[in-house]
Tab-separated table of C-alpha atoms in Angstrom:
chain	number	residue	atom	x	y	z
A	300	UNK	CA	26.891	-77.680	-7.390
A	301	UNK	CA	23.390	-78.966	-6.492
A	302	UNK	CA	22.499	-82.415	-7.560
A	303	UNK	CA	18.931	-83.865	-7.229
A	304	UNK	CA	18.720	-87.324	-8.791
A	305	UNK	CA	15.775	-89.575	-8.130
A	306	UNK	CA	17.272	-91.650	-5.764
A	307	UNK	CA	14.660	-94.334	-5.148
A	308	UNK	CA	15.122	-97.634	-7.151
A	309	UNK	CA	18.161	-98.895	-8.911
A	310	UNK	CA	17.645	-96.293	-11.715
A	311	UNK	CA	18.327	-93.336	-9.279
A	312	UNK	CA	21.130	-95.129	-7.142
A	313	UNK	CA	23.006	-96.066	-10.245
A	314	UNK	CA	22.485	-92.557	-11.949
A	315	UNK	CA	24.250	-91.275	-8.807
A	316	UNK	CA	26.951	-93.721	-9.144
A	317	UNK	CA	27.701	-92.532	-12.657
A	318	UNK	CA	27.720	-88.869	-11.564
A	319	UNK	CA	30.073	-89.852	-8.651
A	320	UNK	CA	32.204	-91.787	-11.050
A	321	UNK	CA	32.700	-88.627	-12.985
A	322	UNK	CA	33.926	-86.758	-9.994
A	323	UNK	CA	36.117	-89.730	-9.021
A	324	UNK	CA	37.957	-89.216	-12.512
A	325	UNK	CA	39.445	-86.018	-11.137
A	326	UNK	CA	36.805	-83.295	-11.386
A	327	UNK	CA	36.520	-81.320	-8.319
A	328	UNK	CA	32.881	-80.059	-7.466
A	329	UNK	CA	31.587	-78.626	-4.272
A	330	UNK	CA	28.495	-80.779	-4.187
A	331	UNK	CA	25.195	-80.646	-2.372
A	332	UNK	CA	22.863	-83.423	-2.924
A	333	UNK	CA	19.034	-82.975	-2.598
A	334	UNK	CA	17.921	-86.611	-1.745
A	335	UNK	CA	14.301	-86.305	-2.596
A	336	UNK	CA	11.919	-84.157	-4.685
A	337	UNK	CA	10.505	-82.715	-1.687
A	338	UNK	CA	14.103	-81.339	-0.811
A	339	UNK	CA	14.222	-79.425	-4.314
A	340	UNK	CA	11.891	-76.537	-3.321
A	341	UNK	CA	11.770	-72.960	-4.507
A	342	UNK	CA	13.463	-71.804	-1.267
A	343	UNK	CA	16.259	-74.239	-1.451
A	344	UNK	CA	16.816	-73.368	-5.128
A	345	UNK	CA	16.890	-69.539	-4.089
A	346	UNK	CA	19.398	-70.311	-1.280
A	347	UNK	CA	21.527	-72.305	-3.609
A	348	UNK	CA	21.596	-69.513	-6.272
A	349	UNK	CA	22.320	-66.798	-3.439
A	350	UNK	CA	25.260	-69.066	-2.232
A	351	UNK	CA	26.701	-68.919	-5.874
A	352	UNK	CA	25.896	-72.419	-7.076
A	353	UNK	CA	27.194	-72.552	-10.600
A	354	UNK	CA	25.238	-75.529	-11.941
A	355	UNK	CA	22.286	-78.012	-11.385
A	356	UNK	CA	21.908	-81.510	-12.253
A	357	UNK	CA	18.365	-82.614	-11.712
A	358	UNK	CA	15.672	-85.272	-12.119
A	359	UNK	CA	12.390	-83.518	-12.606
A	360	UNK	CA	9.799	-86.010	-11.374
A	361	UNK	CA	6.809	-83.770	-11.634
A	362	UNK	CA	7.173	-80.555	-13.948
A	363	UNK	CA	3.614	-79.295	-12.686
A	364	UNK	CA	4.517	-79.678	-9.102
A	365	UNK	CA	8.012	-78.296	-9.676
A	366	UNK	CA	7.108	-75.496	-12.049
A	367	UNK	CA	8.243	-72.740	-9.743
A	368	UNK	CA	11.609	-74.472	-9.343
A	369	UNK	CA	11.972	-74.645	-13.082
A	370	UNK	CA	10.982	-71.046	-13.574
A	371	UNK	CA	13.595	-69.896	-11.093
A	372	UNK	CA	16.219	-71.798	-12.774
A	373	UNK	CA	15.213	-70.668	-16.299
A	374	UNK	CA	15.358	-67.063	-15.120
A	375	UNK	CA	18.581	-67.365	-13.406
A	376	UNK	CA	20.306	-68.565	-16.610
A	377	UNK	CA	22.458	-70.913	-14.874
A	378	UNK	CA	23.520	-74.295	-16.331
A	379	UNK	CA	21.092	-77.067	-15.768
A	380	UNK	CA	21.217	-80.651	-16.802
A	381	UNK	CA	18.002	-82.632	-16.608
A	382	UNK	CA	18.420	-86.425	-16.428
A	383	UNK	CA	16.126	-88.704	-18.378
A	384	UNK	CA	12.962	-86.397	-18.407
A	385	UNK	CA	10.153	-86.826	-21.014
A	386	UNK	CA	8.223	-83.706	-20.516
A	387	UNK	CA	8.443	-81.267	-23.325
A	388	UNK	CA	7.151	-78.421	-21.059
A	389	UNK	CA	10.279	-77.547	-19.520
A	390	UNK	CA	12.377	-76.848	-22.584
A	391	UNK	CA	13.579	-73.366	-21.484
A	392	UNK	CA	16.563	-71.682	-19.914
A	393	UNK	CA	20.148	-72.840	-20.095
A	394	UNK	CA	18.945	-76.465	-19.924
A	395	UNK	CA	20.249	-79.412	-21.461
A	396	UNK	CA	18.677	-82.862	-21.510
A	397	UNK	CA	20.371	-86.240	-21.208
A	398	UNK	CA	17.995	-89.011	-22.178
A	399	UNK	CA	17.858	-92.714	-22.759
A	400	UNK	CA	17.250	-94.116	-26.166
A	401	UNK	CA	13.743	-95.460	-25.238
A	402	UNK	CA	13.320	-96.968	-28.619
A	403	UNK	CA	16.552	-99.000	-28.077
A	404	UNK	CA	15.308	-100.285	-24.627
A	405	UNK	CA	12.074	-101.410	-25.977
A	406	UNK	CA	13.488	-103.008	-29.074
A	407	UNK	CA	15.778	-104.960	-26.886
A	408	UNK	CA	12.842	-106.452	-25.258
A	409	UNK	CA	11.006	-107.317	-28.402
A	410	UNK	CA	14.165	-108.783	-29.822
A	411	UNK	CA	14.250	-111.028	-26.770
A	412	UNK	CA	10.781	-112.160	-27.314
A	413	UNK	CA	11.175	-112.797	-30.919
A	414	UNK	CA	14.206	-114.967	-30.028
A	415	UNK	CA	12.680	-117.016	-27.145
A	416	UNK	CA	9.240	-117.341	-28.335
A	417	UNK	CA	8.989	-116.841	-32.039
A	418	UNK	CA	5.745	-115.946	-33.531
A	419	UNK	CA	4.146	-115.162	-30.237
A	420	UNK	CA	2.174	-112.026	-29.655
A	421	UNK	CA	3.396	-109.141	-27.431
A	422	UNK	CA	1.804	-106.910	-24.801
A	423	UNK	CA	2.731	-103.870	-22.791
A	424	UNK	CA	1.682	-102.997	-19.202
A	425	UNK	CA	2.382	-99.365	-18.362
A	426	UNK	CA	3.325	-98.043	-14.843
A	427	UNK	CA	0.253	-97.321	-12.803
A	428	UNK	CA	1.570	-93.849	-12.155
A	429	UNK	CA	1.397	-93.266	-16.034
A	430	UNK	CA	4.354	-90.883	-15.728
A	431	UNK	CA	5.988	-89.443	-18.757
A	432	UNK	CA	8.815	-92.000	-18.802
A	433	UNK	CA	6.224	-94.919	-18.968
A	434	UNK	CA	4.229	-93.235	-21.621
A	435	UNK	CA	7.283	-92.816	-23.541
A	436	UNK	CA	8.011	-96.567	-23.424
A	437	UNK	CA	4.517	-97.504	-24.307
A	438	UNK	CA	4.578	-95.263	-27.295
A	439	UNK	CA	7.788	-96.786	-28.454
A	440	UNK	CA	6.372	-100.304	-27.991
A	441	UNK	CA	3.312	-99.567	-30.026
A	442	UNK	CA	5.487	-97.926	-32.788
A	443	UNK	CA	8.120	-100.775	-32.980
A	444	UNK	CA	5.598	-103.555	-32.668
A	445	UNK	CA	3.653	-102.116	-35.758
A	446	UNK	CA	6.914	-101.716	-37.470
A	447	UNK	CA	7.745	-105.288	-36.974
A	448	UNK	CA	4.138	-106.507	-37.930
A	449	UNK	CA	3.746	-108.059	-34.391
A	450	UNK	CA	0.222	-108.556	-32.945
A	451	UNK	CA	0.379	-106.233	-29.930
A	452	UNK	CA	-1.768	-105.561	-26.957
A	453	UNK	CA	-1.502	-102.488	-24.359
A	454	UNK	CA	-3.127	-102.571	-20.991
A	455	UNK	CA	-5.205	-99.318	-20.167
A	456	UNK	CA	-7.101	-100.191	-17.299
A	457	UNK	CA	-6.468	-99.741	-13.495
A	458	UNK	CA	-4.105	-102.043	-11.467
A	459	UNK	CA	-6.856	-104.138	-9.858
A	460	UNK	CA	-8.868	-107.190	-10.884
A	461	UNK	CA	-9.223	-105.824	-14.357
A	462	UNK	CA	-5.543	-106.506	-14.939
A	463	UNK	CA	-6.054	-110.104	-14.010
A	464	UNK	CA	-8.773	-110.533	-16.545
A	465	UNK	CA	-6.809	-108.750	-19.326
A	466	UNK	CA	-3.821	-110.999	-18.589
A	467	UNK	CA	-6.012	-114.053	-18.706
A	468	UNK	CA	-7.499	-113.052	-22.037
A	469	UNK	CA	-4.050	-112.727	-23.800
A	470	UNK	CA	-3.288	-115.621	-26.117
A	471	UNK	CA	-0.807	-118.181	-24.814
A	472	UNK	CA	2.687	-117.625	-24.875
A	473	UNK	CA	2.355	-113.793	-25.149
A	474	UNK	CA	5.362	-111.800	-24.392
A	475	UNK	CA	4.559	-109.163	-21.599
A	476	UNK	CA	6.919	-106.201	-21.489
A	477	UNK	CA	6.231	-104.091	-18.265
A	478	UNK	CA	7.219	-100.521	-18.105
A	479	UNK	CA	9.843	-101.292	-15.279
A	480	UNK	CA	10.619	-103.922	-12.673
A	481	UNK	CA	7.913	-102.787	-10.155
A	482	UNK	CA	5.059	-103.141	-12.868
A	483	UNK	CA	6.647	-106.477	-13.771
A	484	UNK	CA	6.257	-107.630	-9.996
A	485	UNK	CA	2.648	-106.474	-10.304
A	486	UNK	CA	2.116	-108.477	-13.383
A	487	UNK	CA	3.742	-111.793	-11.914
A	488	UNK	CA	1.888	-111.260	-8.603
A	489	UNK	CA	-1.431	-110.822	-10.480
A	490	UNK	CA	-0.762	-113.762	-12.611
A	491	UNK	CA	-0.058	-115.891	-9.452
A	492	UNK	CA	-3.374	-114.728	-7.829
A	493	UNK	CA	-5.180	-115.619	-11.089
A	494	UNK	CA	-3.372	-118.982	-11.662
A	495	UNK	CA	-1.837	-117.843	-14.881
A	496	UNK	CA	1.465	-119.779	-15.153
A	497	UNK	CA	4.627	-117.777	-15.769
A	498	UNK	CA	6.507	-118.414	-18.197
A	499	UNK	CA	4.507	-121.322	-19.415
A	500	UNK	CA	1.389	-119.261	-20.187
A	501	UNK	CA	2.806	-115.703	-20.305
A	502	UNK	CA	6.430	-114.502	-20.566
A	503	UNK	CA	7.089	-111.551	-18.411
A	504	UNK	CA	9.985	-109.045	-18.897
A	505	UNK	CA	10.746	-105.953	-16.704
A	506	UNK	CA	13.071	-102.963	-17.133
A	507	UNK	CA	15.636	-101.820	-14.787
A	508	UNK	CA	17.318	-105.049	-13.201
A	509	UNK	CA	16.605	-103.936	-9.585
A	510	UNK	CA	18.007	-107.121	-8.043
A	511	UNK	CA	16.142	-106.504	-4.832
A	512	UNK	CA	12.905	-106.800	-6.642
A	513	UNK	CA	13.743	-109.358	-9.416
A	514	UNK	CA	15.678	-111.795	-7.381
A	515	UNK	CA	13.069	-112.521	-4.779
A	516	UNK	CA	9.851	-113.228	-6.702
A	517	UNK	CA	8.409	-116.579	-7.696
A	518	UNK	CA	9.458	-116.915	-10.650
A	519	UNK	CA	12.459	-114.382	-10.547
A	520	UNK	CA	11.853	-111.490	-13.051
A	521	UNK	CA	13.895	-111.264	-16.184
A	522	UNK	CA	14.609	-107.775	-17.177
A	523	UNK	CA	16.247	-105.224	-19.440
A	524	UNK	CA	19.146	-103.395	-17.674
A	525	UNK	CA	19.663	-99.894	-18.985
A	526	UNK	CA	22.946	-98.012	-18.701
A	527	UNK	CA	22.016	-95.915	-15.736
A	528	UNK	CA	25.493	-95.299	-14.585
A	529	UNK	CA	26.646	-94.215	-18.151
A	530	UNK	CA	23.644	-91.783	-18.189
A	531	UNK	CA	24.683	-90.300	-14.896
A	532	UNK	CA	28.195	-89.967	-16.067
A	533	UNK	CA	27.310	-88.328	-19.331
A	534	UNK	CA	25.055	-85.802	-17.395
A	535	UNK	CA	27.843	-84.726	-15.096
A	536	UNK	CA	30.160	-84.308	-18.046
A	537	UNK	CA	27.637	-82.227	-19.896
A	538	UNK	CA	27.267	-80.070	-16.892
A	539	UNK	CA	30.984	-79.574	-16.540
A	540	UNK	CA	31.146	-78.702	-20.278
A	541	UNK	CA	28.245	-76.122	-19.885
A	542	UNK	CA	29.957	-74.449	-16.734
A	543	UNK	CA	33.315	-74.324	-18.655
A	544	UNK	CA	31.502	-72.191	-21.277
A	545	UNK	CA	31.367	-74.989	-24.071
A	546	UNK	CA	28.447	-75.170	-26.376
A	547	UNK	CA	26.422	-78.329	-25.612
A	548	UNK	CA	23.606	-79.988	-27.476
A	549	UNK	CA	20.133	-79.273	-26.214
A	550	UNK	CA	19.441	-82.933	-26.076
A	551	UNK	CA	21.910	-85.859	-25.755
A	552	UNK	CA	20.972	-89.482	-26.054
A	553	UNK	CA	22.919	-92.350	-24.153
A	554	UNK	CA	24.475	-94.060	-27.094
A	555	UNK	CA	24.650	-97.423	-25.263
A	556	UNK	CA	21.418	-97.246	-23.528
A	557	UNK	CA	21.097	-101.098	-22.939
A	558	UNK	CA	23.703	-102.844	-20.874
A	559	UNK	CA	22.172	-106.311	-21.106
A	560	UNK	CA	19.134	-108.692	-20.866
A	561	UNK	CA	19.093	-110.532	-17.414
A	562	UNK	CA	17.485	-113.665	-18.292
A	563	UNK	CA	15.604	-115.033	-15.332
A	564	UNK	CA	12.755	-117.453	-15.150
A	565	UNK	CA	9.697	-115.126	-15.794
A	566	UNK	CA	10.767	-114.789	-19.500
A	567	UNK	CA	12.471	-118.128	-20.219
A	568	UNK	CA	11.411	-120.468	-22.969
A	569	UNK	CA	8.766	-122.976	-21.609
A	570	UNK	CA	10.082	-125.981	-23.473
A	571	UNK	CA	11.908	-128.906	-22.023
A	572	UNK	CA	10.704	-129.892	-18.514
A	573	UNK	CA	9.316	-126.656	-16.874
A	574	UNK	CA	7.961	-128.586	-13.900
A	575	UNK	CA	11.613	-129.972	-13.195
A	576	UNK	CA	12.989	-126.500	-13.530
A	577	UNK	CA	10.358	-124.893	-11.298
A	578	UNK	CA	11.085	-127.486	-8.571
A	579	UNK	CA	14.919	-126.793	-8.849
A	580	UNK	CA	14.400	-123.051	-8.763
A	581	UNK	CA	12.075	-123.307	-5.708
A	582	UNK	CA	14.891	-125.147	-3.878
A	583	UNK	CA	17.578	-122.624	-5.096
A	584	UNK	CA	15.552	-119.837	-3.791
A	585	UNK	CA	14.970	-121.538	-0.466
A	586	UNK	CA	18.602	-122.370	0.198
A	587	UNK	CA	20.999	-121.202	-2.628
A	588	UNK	CA	23.827	-120.645	0.036
A	589	UNK	CA	24.176	-124.501	0.576
A	590	UNK	CA	23.349	-125.891	-2.733
A	591	UNK	CA	25.554	-126.978	-5.662
A	592	UNK	CA	24.468	-128.875	-8.764
A	593	UNK	CA	24.973	-132.338	-7.279
A	594	UNK	CA	23.139	-131.619	-4.107
A	595	UNK	CA	20.244	-130.140	-6.065
A	596	UNK	CA	19.925	-133.040	-8.333
A	597	UNK	CA	19.996	-135.394	-5.251
A	598	UNK	CA	17.321	-133.359	-3.530
A	599	UNK	CA	14.972	-133.708	-6.511
A	600	UNK	CA	15.844	-137.250	-7.285
A	601	UNK	CA	17.117	-136.903	-10.834
A	602	UNK	CA	20.492	-137.312	-12.486
A	603	UNK	CA	22.932	-134.305	-12.643
A	604	UNK	CA	22.847	-134.611	-16.408
A	605	UNK	CA	18.957	-134.516	-16.740
A	606	UNK	CA	18.837	-131.485	-14.524
A	607	UNK	CA	21.360	-129.451	-16.189
A	608	UNK	CA	19.985	-130.254	-19.631
A	609	UNK	CA	16.532	-129.133	-18.439
A	610	UNK	CA	18.063	-125.851	-17.416
A	611	UNK	CA	20.066	-125.582	-20.652
A	612	UNK	CA	16.689	-125.966	-22.675
A	613	UNK	CA	15.411	-122.983	-20.761
A	614	UNK	CA	18.277	-120.717	-21.630
A	615	UNK	CA	20.283	-120.810	-18.363
A	616	UNK	CA	22.453	-122.954	-16.198
A	617	UNK	CA	22.047	-124.184	-12.415
A	618	UNK	CA	25.185	-122.444	-11.469
A	619	UNK	CA	23.941	-119.124	-12.874
A	620	UNK	CA	20.639	-119.368	-11.268
A	621	UNK	CA	22.472	-120.113	-7.929
A	622	UNK	CA	24.874	-117.178	-8.308
A	623	UNK	CA	21.971	-114.789	-9.025
A	624	UNK	CA	20.098	-115.742	-5.902
A	625	UNK	CA	23.359	-115.561	-3.721
A	626	UNK	CA	24.112	-112.145	-5.256
A	627	UNK	CA	20.552	-110.891	-4.452
A	628	UNK	CA	21.380	-112.164	-0.830
A	629	UNK	CA	24.609	-110.088	-0.844
A	630	UNK	CA	22.760	-106.943	-1.663
A	631	UNK	CA	20.337	-107.689	0.988
A	632	UNK	CA	22.972	-107.908	3.536
A	633	UNK	CA	24.785	-104.895	2.245
A	634	UNK	CA	21.592	-102.854	2.478
A	635	UNK	CA	21.666	-103.299	6.350
A	636	UNK	CA	24.086	-100.711	7.754
A	637	UNK	CA	24.705	-102.669	10.799
A	638	UNK	CA	25.967	-105.837	8.909
A	639	UNK	CA	29.720	-106.192	8.794
A	640	UNK	CA	30.881	-106.676	5.248
A	641	UNK	CA	33.551	-109.336	6.070
A	642	UNK	CA	31.198	-112.387	6.891
A	643	UNK	CA	28.716	-111.763	4.049
A	644	UNK	CA	30.546	-114.069	1.712
A	645	UNK	CA	30.275	-116.875	4.200
A	646	UNK	CA	26.490	-116.046	4.910
A	647	UNK	CA	25.555	-116.041	1.110
A	648	UNK	CA	27.492	-119.207	0.079
A	649	UNK	CA	30.413	-117.819	-1.738
A	650	UNK	CA	33.558	-119.931	-1.531
A	651	UNK	CA	35.522	-117.006	-0.202
A	652	UNK	CA	35.557	-113.330	0.570
A	653	UNK	CA	38.063	-112.755	-2.323
A	654	UNK	CA	36.011	-114.525	-4.830
A	655	UNK	CA	32.985	-112.619	-3.853
A	656	UNK	CA	35.042	-109.369	-3.921
A	657	UNK	CA	36.264	-109.939	-7.551
A	658	UNK	CA	32.767	-110.978	-8.827
A	659	UNK	CA	31.100	-107.989	-7.104
A	660	UNK	CA	33.556	-105.474	-8.533
A	661	UNK	CA	33.132	-107.086	-12.014
A	662	UNK	CA	29.309	-106.937	-11.591
A	663	UNK	CA	29.109	-103.574	-10.351
A	664	UNK	CA	32.161	-101.687	-10.987
A	665	UNK	CA	32.775	-100.982	-7.372
A	666	UNK	CA	33.713	-102.569	-4.110
A	667	UNK	CA	31.121	-103.632	-1.616
A	668	UNK	CA	32.097	-100.856	0.736
A	669	UNK	CA	31.859	-98.306	-2.119
A	670	UNK	CA	28.288	-99.727	-3.006
A	671	UNK	CA	27.201	-99.414	0.641
A	672	UNK	CA	28.351	-95.840	0.862
A	673	UNK	CA	26.772	-94.761	-2.380
A	674	UNK	CA	23.413	-96.370	-1.581
A	675	UNK	CA	23.261	-95.833	2.096
A	676	UNK	CA	25.219	-92.524	2.489
A	677	UNK	CA	26.077	-91.501	5.944
A	678	UNK	CA	24.626	-94.638	7.487
A	679	UNK	CA	27.119	-96.825	5.548
A	680	UNK	CA	29.757	-96.898	8.138
A	681	UNK	CA	27.759	-98.431	10.844
A	682	UNK	CA	28.533	-102.025	9.833
A	683	UNK	CA	31.858	-101.772	8.364
A	684	UNK	CA	33.871	-102.380	11.479
A	685	UNK	CA	37.520	-103.324	10.509
A	686	UNK	CA	36.643	-105.631	7.726
A	687	UNK	CA	38.507	-105.769	4.357
A	688	UNK	CA	37.565	-103.463	1.418
A	689	UNK	CA	35.513	-106.290	-0.115
């Protein structure tokens, strides 16, 4: 079996997590993983075919650059599952396509804007790469906004000073949906440089929920979390069916494409006391490991009730914000293969290793050691030492 997911970013990591989850359920494959698009070459595919590889599960990042690979697989007539690709040009061979319901993802963003800033206009910023997935989200945005009779704007210029002037020209309280979290980060940073207040002036929402991006910006980026792991699981199950000789649809959509909206400060209602909330969030991001509600209220010089009410009017709670920042710090420590797992709970402000262990498993569906091994691969053992399986 040859698997070549797009490993960079949360999407690729969670896709792989879903694939491995399928295998953990009792399916035995002899797997080889191509870790980047550059590893998926015509020579590597020929070798895999010569070695008797029975199936391929791929993310095709660039059909034009990988056209020879696609032709080889199509002519070989081996089962191939393509994960979340939007290019119609590769519809041939024994290929099956597993895709997200792009309209459902975009609709979730528009639903959120209509709930948090009713009557506001909406805008979309595509990824600067203008890859097919970004174009598909843009097209869904335009179609759904028109269907809902929403005043909509789409950015079509380069990612330079033109973006700043375009954002500044949007009406106040516009809800800006970015193609993904990296694009949302570009929007938030551009707004900061242009002195456009977020979320008071513009509300910004990303797609992916990459905690390492979203949790470390000012303000933290709200985002739509697609069901990446579910898509990976479905792709693996589809490939198994194909190899077993079962008939499979040419295209499968992930039925539950949206896990949730992760509400962070960039797309919160701006009512109540935004200045008070911003001051509190600055302190939380600076020292979430040592803060609680009482300490935060004392540091700002307001009552606990006044502070909690201000956060409630912005659609969140102090405890939730502290937990998000602490969790982002946990992931940051886990991403260092030389950091032992055991002390991370203490470093990041959790009351015990057991408490973090239960929260982490509930949040990610795996232990901290499993997360590290799936995200860091062979380097994951360096910091494990003899710590518990947290």
